[in-house]
């Protein structure tokens, strides 16, 4: 049973990679949401599979050997079980949520540190957000969530770009704030720090970050009515952003793919591609959920047998 749960979790973690290659016929906003759901579900189901695999080991620690044996027969641990596998699963099951919490706190702290204080630079309203211009010659364009959200630009950026290009950058960063893209980047950071030791997962996290930037590009293009200012502004950036965990127009690792996407334009509607993408995520989630339902049924049997298990 846990083998199915573990396999479904890994498959869900790998879905963003498939969407990045074959999902270009799906809009960036929808693709980003699918990637986020898949990664989030994959991490949750992976944690559950590790916890179930570690359960017999935990029971033995509390001298419930009989109950542990029954648990192994009913649940069926991953990779044949054993004390070593159970111990490793227990360590990972504890490390994953701890790492997720620590990463979330670090991201929140970093966002707070990036916010520009009222006495730094010039501040003016930008819709329901705030536009901040820093007195720096470096080319900087980032969005920082909060109350209010801030679009932070540098004076060097204002001097280097044309008015149309600058408008494109501001609209891009405003889209990050309007659609709360910081949540997706937080998820990407958590997934990378918890299960990023899988090379496939690291690539999928990069796919999610790229999709977030393409979503903001698409909003800027829609508002401007043309992709040319966005393309020209992107070509002006040749360096990395302050942090991959912060939404930034100048994220160097995404510029090449974003330019290619802008050259191809908004994808045509492809109902079959959307159906296949949603079906894949739903089927994998149902497979993992079905294994949990099976475990719940077995757990009732375990509870009934508990009085007969030696302590």
PDB file of C-alpha atoms in Angstrom:
ATOM      1  CA  UNK A   1       0.000   0.000   0.000  1.00  0.00           C
ATOM      2  CA  UNK A   2       2.719   2.484   0.913  1.00  0.00           C
ATOM      3  CA  UNK A   3       4.527   1.581  -2.310  1.00  0.00           C
ATOM      4  CA  UNK A   4       1.585   3.046  -4.257  1.00  0.00           C
ATOM      5  CA  UNK A   5       1.530   6.146  -2.065  1.00  0.00           C
ATOM      6  CA  UNK A   6       5.287   6.648  -2.418  1.00  0.00           C
ATOM      7  CA  UNK A   7       5.199   6.174  -6.205  1.00  0.00           C
ATOM      8  CA  UNK A   8       2.250   8.552  -6.601  1.00  0.00           C
ATOM      9  CA  UNK A   9       4.040  11.184  -4.499  1.00  0.00           C
ATOM     10  CA  UNK A  10       7.170  10.998  -6.660  1.00  0.00           C
ATOM     11  CA  UNK A  11       5.084  11.153  -9.826  1.00  0.00           C
ATOM     12  CA  UNK A  12       3.254  14.249  -8.591  1.00  0.00           C
ATOM     13  CA  UNK A  13       6.586  15.893  -7.792  1.00  0.00           C
ATOM     14  CA  UNK A  14       7.653  15.246 -11.385  1.00  0.00           C
ATOM     15  CA  UNK A  15       4.516  16.620 -13.067  1.00  0.00           C
ATOM     16  CA  UNK A  16       5.855  20.216 -13.402  1.00  0.00           C
ATOM     17  CA  UNK A  17       8.676  18.914 -15.587  1.00  0.00           C
ATOM     18  CA  UNK A  18       6.153  17.325 -17.941  1.00  0.00           C
ATOM     19  CA  UNK A  19       4.033  20.481 -17.962  1.00  0.00           C
ATOM     20  CA  UNK A  20       7.041  22.630 -18.817  1.00  0.00           C
ATOM     21  CA  UNK A  21       7.715  20.506 -21.901  1.00  0.00           C
ATOM     22  CA  UNK A  22       4.254  19.602 -23.140  1.00  0.00           C
ATOM     23  CA  UNK A  23       2.139  22.142 -21.291  1.00  0.00           C
ATOM     24  CA  UNK A  24       3.085  25.175 -23.376  1.00  0.00           C
ATOM     25  CA  UNK A  25      -0.343  24.919 -24.941  1.00  0.00           C
ATOM     26  CA  UNK A  26      -1.755  25.835 -21.531  1.00  0.00           C
ATOM     27  CA  UNK A  27      -1.706  29.441 -20.354  1.00  0.00           C
ATOM     28  CA  UNK A  28       1.010  30.405 -17.881  1.00  0.00           C
ATOM     29  CA  UNK A  29      -1.463  31.171 -15.070  1.00  0.00           C
ATOM     30  CA  UNK A  30      -3.206  27.820 -15.336  1.00  0.00           C
ATOM     31  CA  UNK A  31       0.079  25.989 -15.786  1.00  0.00           C
ATOM     32  CA  UNK A  32       1.511  27.633 -12.669  1.00  0.00           C
ATOM     33  CA  UNK A  33      -1.486  26.634 -10.566  1.00  0.00           C
ATOM     34  CA  UNK A  34      -1.291  23.041 -11.790  1.00  0.00           C
ATOM     35  CA  UNK A  35       2.416  22.893 -11.003  1.00  0.00           C
ATOM     36  CA  UNK A  36       1.837  24.291  -7.518  1.00  0.00           C
ATOM     37  CA  UNK A  37      -0.978  21.829  -6.758  1.00  0.00           C
ATOM     38  CA  UNK A  38       1.120  18.922  -8.023  1.00  0.00           C
ATOM     39  CA  UNK A  39       4.217  19.881  -6.013  1.00  0.00           C
ATOM     40  CA  UNK A  40       2.234  20.579  -2.858  1.00  0.00           C
ATOM     41  CA  UNK A  41       0.317  17.299  -3.084  1.00  0.00           C
ATOM     42  CA  UNK A  42       3.512  15.424  -3.854  1.00  0.00           C
ATOM     43  CA  UNK A  43       5.250  16.705  -0.714  1.00  0.00           C
ATOM     44  CA  UNK A  44       2.219  15.924   1.489  1.00  0.00           C
ATOM     45  CA  UNK A  45       1.837  12.386   0.141  1.00  0.00           C
ATOM     46  CA  UNK A  46       5.583  11.789   0.419  1.00  0.00           C
ATOM     47  CA  UNK A  47       5.493  12.817   4.079  1.00  0.00           C
ATOM     48  CA  UNK A  48       2.545  10.468   4.690  1.00  0.00           C
ATOM     49  CA  UNK A  49       4.297   7.556   2.975  1.00  0.00           C
ATOM     50  CA  UNK A  50       7.399   8.102   5.120  1.00  0.00           C
ATOM     51  CA  UNK A  51       5.304   8.337   8.280  1.00  0.00           C
ATOM     52  CA  UNK A  52       3.499   5.079   7.490  1.00  0.00           C
ATOM     53  CA  UNK A  53       6.754   3.348   6.663  1.00  0.00           C
ATOM     54  CA  UNK A  54       8.215   4.490   9.973  1.00  0.00           C
ATOM     55  CA  UNK A  55       5.139   3.478  11.995  1.00  0.00           C
ATOM     56  CA  UNK A  56       6.277  -0.101  12.798  1.00  0.00           C
ATOM     57  CA  UNK A  57       9.654   1.196  13.980  1.00  0.00           C
ATOM     58  CA  UNK A  58       7.964   3.759  16.231  1.00  0.00           C
ATOM     59  CA  UNK A  59       5.723   1.069  17.705  1.00  0.00           C
ATOM     60  CA  UNK A  60       8.740  -1.095  18.500  1.00  0.00           C
ATOM     61  CA  UNK A  61      10.421   1.834  20.228  1.00  0.00           C
ATOM     62  CA  UNK A  62       7.449   1.883  22.607  1.00  0.00           C
ATOM     63  CA  UNK A  63       7.732  -1.912  23.048  1.00  0.00           C
ATOM     64  CA  UNK A  64       4.625  -2.683  20.977  1.00  0.00           C
ATOM     65  CA  UNK A  65       6.304  -5.411  18.935  1.00  0.00           C
ATOM     66  CA  UNK A  66       3.147  -7.406  18.404  1.00  0.00           C
ATOM     67  CA  UNK A  67       1.248  -4.400  17.150  1.00  0.00           C
ATOM     68  CA  UNK A  68       4.199  -3.470  14.951  1.00  0.00           C
ATOM     69  CA  UNK A  69       4.199  -6.917  13.349  1.00  0.00           C
ATOM     70  CA  UNK A  70       0.485  -6.695  12.631  1.00  0.00           C
ATOM     71  CA  UNK A  71       1.027  -3.209  11.236  1.00  0.00           C
ATOM     72  CA  UNK A  72       3.712  -4.465   8.849  1.00  0.00           C
ATOM     73  CA  UNK A  73       1.470  -7.255   7.581  1.00  0.00           C
ATOM     74  CA  UNK A  74      -1.511  -4.978   7.034  1.00  0.00           C
ATOM     75  CA  UNK A  75       0.189  -1.830   5.780  1.00  0.00           C
ATOM     76  CA  UNK A  76       3.105  -3.238   3.838  1.00  0.00           C
ATOM     77  CA  UNK A  77       6.086  -0.876   4.248  1.00  0.00           C
ATOM     78  CA  UNK A  78       8.047   0.529   1.335  1.00  0.00           C
ATOM     79  CA  UNK A  79      10.981  -1.487  -0.050  1.00  0.00           C
ATOM     80  CA  UNK A  80      10.230  -4.507   2.106  1.00  0.00           C
ATOM     81  CA  UNK A  81      10.540  -2.673   5.405  1.00  0.00           C
ATOM     82  CA  UNK A  82      13.010  -3.589   8.108  1.00  0.00           C
ATOM     83  CA  UNK A  83      14.492  -1.626  10.973  1.00  0.00           C
ATOM     84  CA  UNK A  84      16.956   0.260   8.779  1.00  0.00           C
ATOM     85  CA  UNK A  85      14.324   1.402   6.272  1.00  0.00           C
ATOM     86  CA  UNK A  86      11.954   2.280   9.108  1.00  0.00           C
ATOM     87  CA  UNK A  87      14.632   4.280  10.902  1.00  0.00           C
ATOM     88  CA  UNK A  88      15.569   6.225   7.778  1.00  0.00           C
ATOM     89  CA  UNK A  89      11.886   6.880   7.037  1.00  0.00           C
ATOM     90  CA  UNK A  90      11.383   8.120  10.589  1.00  0.00           C
ATOM     91  CA  UNK A  91      14.287  10.564  10.343  1.00  0.00           C
ATOM     92  CA  UNK A  92      13.064  11.880   6.988  1.00  0.00           C
ATOM     93  CA  UNK A  93       9.478  12.113   8.218  1.00  0.00           C
ATOM     94  CA  UNK A  94      10.678  14.361  11.049  1.00  0.00           C
ATOM     95  CA  UNK A  95      13.096  16.396   8.941  1.00  0.00           C
ATOM     96  CA  UNK A  96      10.638  17.272   6.167  1.00  0.00           C
ATOM     97  CA  UNK A  97       8.130  19.296   8.226  1.00  0.00           C
ATOM     98  CA  UNK A  98      10.920  20.818  10.319  1.00  0.00           C
ATOM     99  CA  UNK A  99      12.722  21.936   7.164  1.00  0.00           C
ATOM    100  CA  UNK A 100       9.484  23.272   5.676  1.00  0.00           C
ATOM    101  CA  UNK A 101       8.780  25.379   8.767  1.00  0.00           C
ATOM    102  CA  UNK A 102      12.332  26.743   8.917  1.00  0.00           C
ATOM    103  CA  UNK A 103      12.303  27.609   5.203  1.00  0.00           C
ATOM    104  CA  UNK A 104       8.956  29.387   5.516  1.00  0.00           C
ATOM    105  CA  UNK A 105      10.232  31.471   8.409  1.00  0.00           C
ATOM    106  CA  UNK A 106      13.433  32.353   6.542  1.00  0.00           C
ATOM    107  CA  UNK A 107      11.475  33.419   3.464  1.00  0.00           C
ATOM    108  CA  UNK A 108       9.183  35.608   5.555  1.00  0.00           C
ATOM    109  CA  UNK A 109      12.178  37.176   7.258  1.00  0.00           C
ATOM    110  CA  UNK A 110      13.924  37.806   3.946  1.00  0.00           C
ATOM    111  CA  UNK A 111      10.847  39.474   2.507  1.00  0.00           C
ATOM    112  CA  UNK A 112      10.613  41.758   5.522  1.00  0.00           C
ATOM    113  CA  UNK A 113      14.284  42.718   5.153  1.00  0.00           C
ATOM    114  CA  UNK A 114      13.763  43.568   1.478  1.00  0.00           C
ATOM    115  CA  UNK A 115      10.970  46.022   2.211  1.00  0.00           C
ATOM    116  CA  UNK A 116      12.068  49.625   1.753  1.00  0.00           C
ATOM    117  CA  UNK A 117      11.567  51.798   4.825  1.00  0.00           C
ATOM    118  CA  UNK A 118       9.730  55.108   4.327  1.00  0.00           C
ATOM    119  CA  UNK A 119      12.969  57.097   4.597  1.00  0.00           C
ATOM    120  CA  UNK A 120      14.761  55.012   1.922  1.00  0.00           C
ATOM    121  CA  UNK A 121      14.333  56.286  -1.640  1.00  0.00           C
ATOM    122  CA  UNK A 122      11.175  57.893  -2.947  1.00  0.00           C
ATOM    123  CA  UNK A 123       7.731  56.374  -2.340  1.00  0.00           C
ATOM    124  CA  UNK A 124       4.520  57.015  -4.233  1.00  0.00           C
ATOM    125  CA  UNK A 125       1.212  55.161  -4.580  1.00  0.00           C
ATOM    126  CA  UNK A 126       0.832  52.593  -7.339  1.00  0.00           C
ATOM    127  CA  UNK A 127      -2.768  51.420  -7.293  1.00  0.00           C
ATOM    128  CA  UNK A 128      -3.218  49.581  -3.996  1.00  0.00           C
ATOM    129  CA  UNK A 129       0.549  49.065  -3.803  1.00  0.00           C
ATOM    130  CA  UNK A 130       3.561  51.351  -3.457  1.00  0.00           C
ATOM    131  CA  UNK A 131       6.212  52.252  -6.028  1.00  0.00           C
ATOM    132  CA  UNK A 132       9.669  52.751  -4.520  1.00  0.00           C
ATOM    133  CA  UNK A 133      12.677  54.151  -6.372  1.00  0.00           C
ATOM    134  CA  UNK A 134      16.045  53.492  -4.739  1.00  0.00           C
ATOM    135  CA  UNK A 135      19.002  55.856  -5.294  1.00  0.00           C
ATOM    136  CA  UNK A 136      21.202  53.128  -6.775  1.00  0.00           C
ATOM    137  CA  UNK A 137      23.016  52.856 -10.109  1.00  0.00           C
ATOM    138  CA  UNK A 138      22.438  49.073 -10.241  1.00  0.00           C
ATOM    139  CA  UNK A 139      19.499  47.804 -12.292  1.00  0.00           C
ATOM    140  CA  UNK A 140      17.010  46.429  -9.787  1.00  0.00           C
ATOM    141  CA  UNK A 141      13.353  45.487 -10.228  1.00  0.00           C
ATOM    142  CA  UNK A 142      11.642  43.379  -7.576  1.00  0.00           C
ATOM    143  CA  UNK A 143       8.262  43.081  -5.903  1.00  0.00           C
ATOM    144  CA  UNK A 144       7.928  42.625  -2.158  1.00  0.00           C
ATOM    145  CA  UNK A 145       4.572  41.512  -0.724  1.00  0.00           C
ATOM    146  CA  UNK A 146       3.146  43.145   2.351  1.00  0.00           C
ATOM    147  CA  UNK A 147       0.805  45.932   3.401  1.00  0.00           C
ATOM    148  CA  UNK A 148       1.168  47.687   1.134  1.00  0.00           C
ATOM    149  CA  UNK A 149       3.002  45.625  -1.457  1.00  0.00           C
ATOM    150  CA  UNK A 150       6.060  47.338  -2.900  1.00  0.00           C
ATOM    151  CA  UNK A 151       7.384  47.504  -6.453  1.00  0.00           C
ATOM    152  CA  UNK A 152      11.025  48.404  -5.898  1.00  0.00           C
ATOM    153  CA  UNK A 153      13.034  49.895  -8.758  1.00  0.00           C
ATOM    154  CA  UNK A 154      16.440  51.529  -8.881  1.00  0.00           C
ATOM    155  CA  UNK A 155      17.367  54.884 -10.367  1.00  0.00           C
ATOM    156  CA  UNK A 156      19.805  53.045 -12.606  1.00  0.00           C
ATOM    157  CA  UNK A 157      16.902  51.090 -14.071  1.00  0.00           C
ATOM    158  CA  UNK A 158      14.915  54.267 -14.723  1.00  0.00           C
ATOM    159  CA  UNK A 159      17.903  55.804 -16.495  1.00  0.00           C
ATOM    160  CA  UNK A 160      18.593  52.720 -18.645  1.00  0.00           C
ATOM    161  CA  UNK A 161      15.097  51.871 -19.913  1.00  0.00           C
ATOM    162  CA  UNK A 162      12.748  53.724 -22.212  1.00  0.00           C
ATOM    163  CA  UNK A 163       9.359  54.804 -20.819  1.00  0.00           C
ATOM    164  CA  UNK A 164       7.628  51.885 -22.594  1.00  0.00           C
ATOM    165  CA  UNK A 165      10.137  49.367 -21.251  1.00  0.00           C
ATOM    166  CA  UNK A 166       9.873  50.822 -17.756  1.00  0.00           C
ATOM    167  CA  UNK A 167       6.085  50.582 -17.939  1.00  0.00           C
ATOM    168  CA  UNK A 168       6.432  46.908 -18.895  1.00  0.00           C
ATOM    169  CA  UNK A 169       8.684  46.213 -15.894  1.00  0.00           C
ATOM    170  CA  UNK A 170       6.326  47.982 -13.482  1.00  0.00           C
ATOM    171  CA  UNK A 171       3.312  46.105 -14.818  1.00  0.00           C
ATOM    172  CA  UNK A 172       5.221  42.817 -14.536  1.00  0.00           C
ATOM    173  CA  UNK A 173       6.112  43.464 -10.904  1.00  0.00           C
ATOM    174  CA  UNK A 174       2.612  44.712 -10.169  1.00  0.00           C
ATOM    175  CA  UNK A 175       1.219  41.443 -11.537  1.00  0.00           C
ATOM    176  CA  UNK A 176       3.379  39.543  -9.026  1.00  0.00           C
ATOM    177  CA  UNK A 177       1.709  41.487  -6.229  1.00  0.00           C
ATOM    178  CA  UNK A 178      -1.831  41.426  -7.643  1.00  0.00           C
ATOM    179  CA  UNK A 179      -1.845  37.656  -8.083  1.00  0.00           C
ATOM    180  CA  UNK A 180       0.157  36.926  -4.913  1.00  0.00           C
ATOM    181  CA  UNK A 181       2.960  35.133  -6.709  1.00  0.00           C
ATOM    182  CA  UNK A 182       4.994  35.164  -3.525  1.00  0.00           C
ATOM    183  CA  UNK A 183       2.918  32.157  -2.387  1.00  0.00           C
ATOM    184  CA  UNK A 184       4.130  30.106  -5.344  1.00  0.00           C
ATOM    185  CA  UNK A 185       7.731  31.145  -4.768  1.00  0.00           C
ATOM    186  CA  UNK A 186       7.384  30.239  -1.095  1.00  0.00           C
ATOM    187  CA  UNK A 187       6.112  26.800  -2.105  1.00  0.00           C
ATOM    188  CA  UNK A 188       9.033  26.444  -4.524  1.00  0.00           C
ATOM    189  CA  UNK A 189      11.496  27.309  -1.753  1.00  0.00           C
ATOM    190  CA  UNK A 190       9.886  24.852   0.677  1.00  0.00           C
ATOM    191  CA  UNK A 191       9.865  22.023  -1.861  1.00  0.00           C
ATOM    192  CA  UNK A 192      13.485  22.642  -2.819  1.00  0.00           C
ATOM    193  CA  UNK A 193      14.661  22.702   0.793  1.00  0.00           C
ATOM    194  CA  UNK A 194      12.678  19.623   1.833  1.00  0.00           C
ATOM    195  CA  UNK A 195      12.989  17.244  -1.125  1.00  0.00           C
ATOM    196  CA  UNK A 196      15.434  19.113  -3.338  1.00  0.00           C
ATOM    197  CA  UNK A 197      17.918  16.272  -2.929  1.00  0.00           C
ATOM    198  CA  UNK A 198      16.013  14.665  -5.841  1.00  0.00           C
ATOM    199  CA  UNK A 199      17.558  16.165  -9.022  1.00  0.00           C
ATOM    200  CA  UNK A 200      14.180  15.843 -10.732  1.00  0.00           C
ATOM    201  CA  UNK A 201      12.514  17.897  -7.999  1.00  0.00           C
ATOM    202  CA  UNK A 202      15.092  20.692  -8.315  1.00  0.00           C
ATOM    203  CA  UNK A 203      14.319  20.916 -12.035  1.00  0.00           C
ATOM    204  CA  UNK A 204      10.587  20.966 -11.302  1.00  0.00           C
ATOM    205  CA  UNK A 205      11.055  23.824  -8.831  1.00  0.00           C
ATOM    206  CA  UNK A 206      12.876  25.770 -11.540  1.00  0.00           C
ATOM    207  CA  UNK A 207       9.944  25.071 -13.878  1.00  0.00           C
ATOM    208  CA  UNK A 208       7.531  26.546 -11.323  1.00  0.00           C
ATOM    209  CA  UNK A 209       9.635  29.687 -10.871  1.00  0.00           C
ATOM    210  CA  UNK A 210       9.858  30.132 -14.642  1.00  0.00           C
ATOM    211  CA  UNK A 211       6.110  29.685 -15.007  1.00  0.00           C
ATOM    212  CA  UNK A 212       5.486  32.367 -12.365  1.00  0.00           C
ATOM    213  CA  UNK A 213       7.625  34.850 -14.302  1.00  0.00           C
ATOM    214  CA  UNK A 214       5.915  33.942 -17.581  1.00  0.00           C
ATOM    215  CA  UNK A 215       2.552  34.546 -15.903  1.00  0.00           C
ATOM    216  CA  UNK A 216       3.613  38.064 -14.927  1.00  0.00           C
ATOM    217  CA  UNK A 217       4.992  38.627 -18.442  1.00  0.00           C
ATOM    218  CA  UNK A 218       1.646  37.576 -19.918  1.00  0.00           C
ATOM    219  CA  UNK A 219      -0.206  40.075 -17.701  1.00  0.00           C
ATOM    220  CA  UNK A 220       2.148  42.875 -18.783  1.00  0.00           C
ATOM    221  CA  UNK A 221       1.697  41.963 -22.448  1.00  0.00           C
ATOM    222  CA  UNK A 222      -2.079  41.865 -22.038  1.00  0.00           C
ATOM    223  CA  UNK A 223      -2.156  45.302 -20.404  1.00  0.00           C
ATOM    224  CA  UNK A 224       0.208  46.861 -22.947  1.00  0.00           C
ATOM    225  CA  UNK A 225      -1.316  45.154 -25.977  1.00  0.00           C
ATOM    226  CA  UNK A 226       2.123  44.196 -27.300  1.00  0.00           C
ATOM    227  CA  UNK A 227       5.068  42.079 -26.181  1.00  0.00           C
ATOM    228  CA  UNK A 228       7.780  44.318 -27.649  1.00  0.00           C
ATOM    229  CA  UNK A 229       8.427  46.498 -24.532  1.00  0.00           C
ATOM    230  CA  UNK A 230       8.636  43.381 -22.346  1.00  0.00           C
ATOM    231  CA  UNK A 231      11.086  41.729 -24.748  1.00  0.00           C
ATOM    232  CA  UNK A 232      13.241  44.853 -25.006  1.00  0.00           C
ATOM    233  CA  UNK A 233      13.295  45.281 -21.224  1.00  0.00           C
ATOM    234  CA  UNK A 234      14.263  41.644 -20.697  1.00  0.00           C
ATOM    235  CA  UNK A 235      17.190  42.003 -23.061  1.00  0.00           C
ATOM    236  CA  UNK A 236      18.490  44.851 -20.912  1.00  0.00           C
ATOM    237  CA  UNK A 237      19.010  42.500 -17.957  1.00  0.00           C
ATOM    238  CA  UNK A 238      22.084  40.280 -17.895  1.00  0.00           C
ATOM    239  CA  UNK A 239      22.408  39.441 -14.208  1.00  0.00           C
ATOM    240  CA  UNK A 240      20.649  37.396 -11.527  1.00  0.00           C
ATOM    241  CA  UNK A 241      18.044  38.733  -9.140  1.00  0.00           C
ATOM    242  CA  UNK A 242      18.632  39.311  -5.450  1.00  0.00           C
ATOM    243  CA  UNK A 243      17.136  35.940  -4.542  1.00  0.00           C
ATOM    244  CA  UNK A 244      15.292  33.140  -6.389  1.00  0.00           C
ATOM    245  CA  UNK A 245      12.750  33.281  -3.554  1.00  0.00           C
ATOM    246  CA  UNK A 246      11.708  36.827  -4.489  1.00  0.00           C
ATOM    247  CA  UNK A 247       9.720  37.762  -7.579  1.00  0.00           C
ATOM    248  CA  UNK A 248      12.079  39.706  -9.831  1.00  0.00           C
ATOM    249  CA  UNK A 249      11.910  40.857 -13.435  1.00  0.00           C
ATOM    250  CA  UNK A 250      15.669  40.360 -13.693  1.00  0.00           C
ATOM    251  CA  UNK A 251      15.787  36.652 -12.744  1.00  0.00           C
ATOM    252  CA  UNK A 252      18.631  35.669 -15.078  1.00  0.00           C
ATOM    253  CA  UNK A 253      17.913  31.940 -14.940  1.00  0.00           C
ATOM    254  CA  UNK A 254      14.497  32.535 -16.575  1.00  0.00           C
ATOM    255  CA  UNK A 255      15.238  35.228 -19.167  1.00  0.00           C
ATOM    256  CA  UNK A 256      16.097  32.936 -22.108  1.00  0.00           C
ATOM    257  CA  UNK A 257      12.963  30.814 -21.769  1.00  0.00           C
ATOM    258  CA  UNK A 258      10.785  33.876 -21.199  1.00  0.00           C
ATOM    259  CA  UNK A 259      12.075  35.548 -24.348  1.00  0.00           C
ATOM    260  CA  UNK A 260      11.310  32.411 -26.307  1.00  0.00           C
ATOM    261  CA  UNK A 261       7.786  32.242 -24.868  1.00  0.00           C
ATOM    262  CA  UNK A 262       7.169  35.906 -25.690  1.00  0.00           C
ATOM    263  CA  UNK A 263       8.349  35.397 -29.258  1.00  0.00           C
ATOM    264  CA  UNK A 264       5.844  32.550 -29.699  1.00  0.00           C
ATOM    265  CA  UNK A 265       3.053  34.568 -28.128  1.00  0.00           C
ATOM    266  CA  UNK A 266       0.103  33.382 -26.028  1.00  0.00           C
ATOM    267  CA  UNK A 267      -0.578  29.671 -26.648  1.00  0.00           C
ATOM    268  CA  UNK A 268      -3.681  28.714 -28.583  1.00  0.00           C
ATOM    269  CA  UNK A 269      -6.467  27.066 -26.671  1.00  0.00           C
ATOM    270  CA  UNK A 270      -5.843  23.335 -26.549  1.00  0.00           C
ATOM    271  CA  UNK A 271      -8.681  21.538 -24.716  1.00  0.00           C
ATOM    272  CA  UNK A 272      -7.023  18.142 -25.157  1.00  0.00           C
ATOM    273  CA  UNK A 273      -3.763  19.321 -23.576  1.00  0.00           C
ATOM    274  CA  UNK A 274      -5.662  20.820 -20.642  1.00  0.00           C
ATOM    275  CA  UNK A 275      -7.693  17.640 -20.213  1.00  0.00           C
ATOM    276  CA  UNK A 276      -4.565  15.481 -20.198  1.00  0.00           C
ATOM    277  CA  UNK A 277      -2.783  17.737 -17.694  1.00  0.00           C
ATOM    278  CA  UNK A 278      -5.700  17.838 -15.277  1.00  0.00           C
ATOM    279  CA  UNK A 279      -6.362  14.121 -15.694  1.00  0.00           C
ATOM    280  CA  UNK A 280      -2.760  13.285 -14.830  1.00  0.00           C
ATOM    281  CA  UNK A 281      -2.803  15.307 -11.606  1.00  0.00           C
ATOM    282  CA  UNK A 282      -6.250  14.017 -10.613  1.00  0.00           C
ATOM    283  CA  UNK A 283      -5.433  10.362 -11.308  1.00  0.00           C
ATOM    284  CA  UNK A 284      -2.184  10.496  -9.360  1.00  0.00           C
ATOM    285  CA  UNK A 285      -3.926  12.221  -6.455  1.00  0.00           C
ATOM    286  CA  UNK A 286      -6.731   9.643  -6.515  1.00  0.00           C
ATOM    287  CA  UNK A 287      -4.172   6.841  -6.507  1.00  0.00           C
ATOM    288  CA  UNK A 288      -2.459   8.295  -3.467  1.00  0.00           C
ATOM    289  CA  UNK A 289      -5.766   9.029  -1.765  1.00  0.00           C
ATOM    290  CA  UNK A 290      -7.005   5.518  -2.458  1.00  0.00           C
ATOM    291  CA  UNK A 291      -3.964   4.036  -0.749  1.00  0.00           C
ATOM    292  CA  UNK A 292      -4.671   6.213   2.290  1.00  0.00           C
ATOM    293  CA  UNK A 293      -8.273   5.006   2.371  1.00  0.00           C
ATOM    294  CA  UNK A 294      -6.960   1.443   2.299  1.00  0.00           C
ATOM    295  CA  UNK A 295      -4.647   2.263   5.192  1.00  0.00           C
ATOM    296  CA  UNK A 296      -7.555   3.755   7.149  1.00  0.00           C
ATOM    297  CA  UNK A 297      -9.521   0.541   6.677  1.00  0.00           C
ATOM    298  CA  UNK A 298      -6.534  -1.480   7.862  1.00  0.00           C
ATOM    299  CA  UNK A 299      -6.096   0.852  10.810  1.00  0.00           C
ATOM    300  CA  UNK A 300      -9.559  -0.123  12.044  1.00  0.00           C
ATOM    301  CA  UNK A 301      -8.459  -3.749  11.993  1.00  0.00           C
ATOM    302  CA  UNK A 302      -5.331  -2.778  13.897  1.00  0.00           C
ATOM    303  CA  UNK A 303      -7.384  -1.016  16.534  1.00  0.00           C
ATOM    304  CA  UNK A 304      -9.540  -4.121  16.945  1.00  0.00           C
ATOM    305  CA  UNK A 305      -6.443  -6.316  17.358  1.00  0.00           C
ATOM    306  CA  UNK A 306      -4.666  -4.037  19.824  1.00  0.00           C
ATOM    307  CA  UNK A 307      -5.952  -5.788  22.984  1.00  0.00           C
ATOM    308  CA  UNK A 308      -4.437  -9.057  21.745  1.00  0.00           C
ATOM    309  CA  UNK A 309      -0.990  -7.685  20.916  1.00  0.00           C
ATOM    310  CA  UNK A 310       1.776  -8.294  23.488  1.00  0.00           C
ATOM    311  CA  UNK A 311       3.218  -5.216  25.130  1.00  0.00           C
TER     312      UNK A 311
END
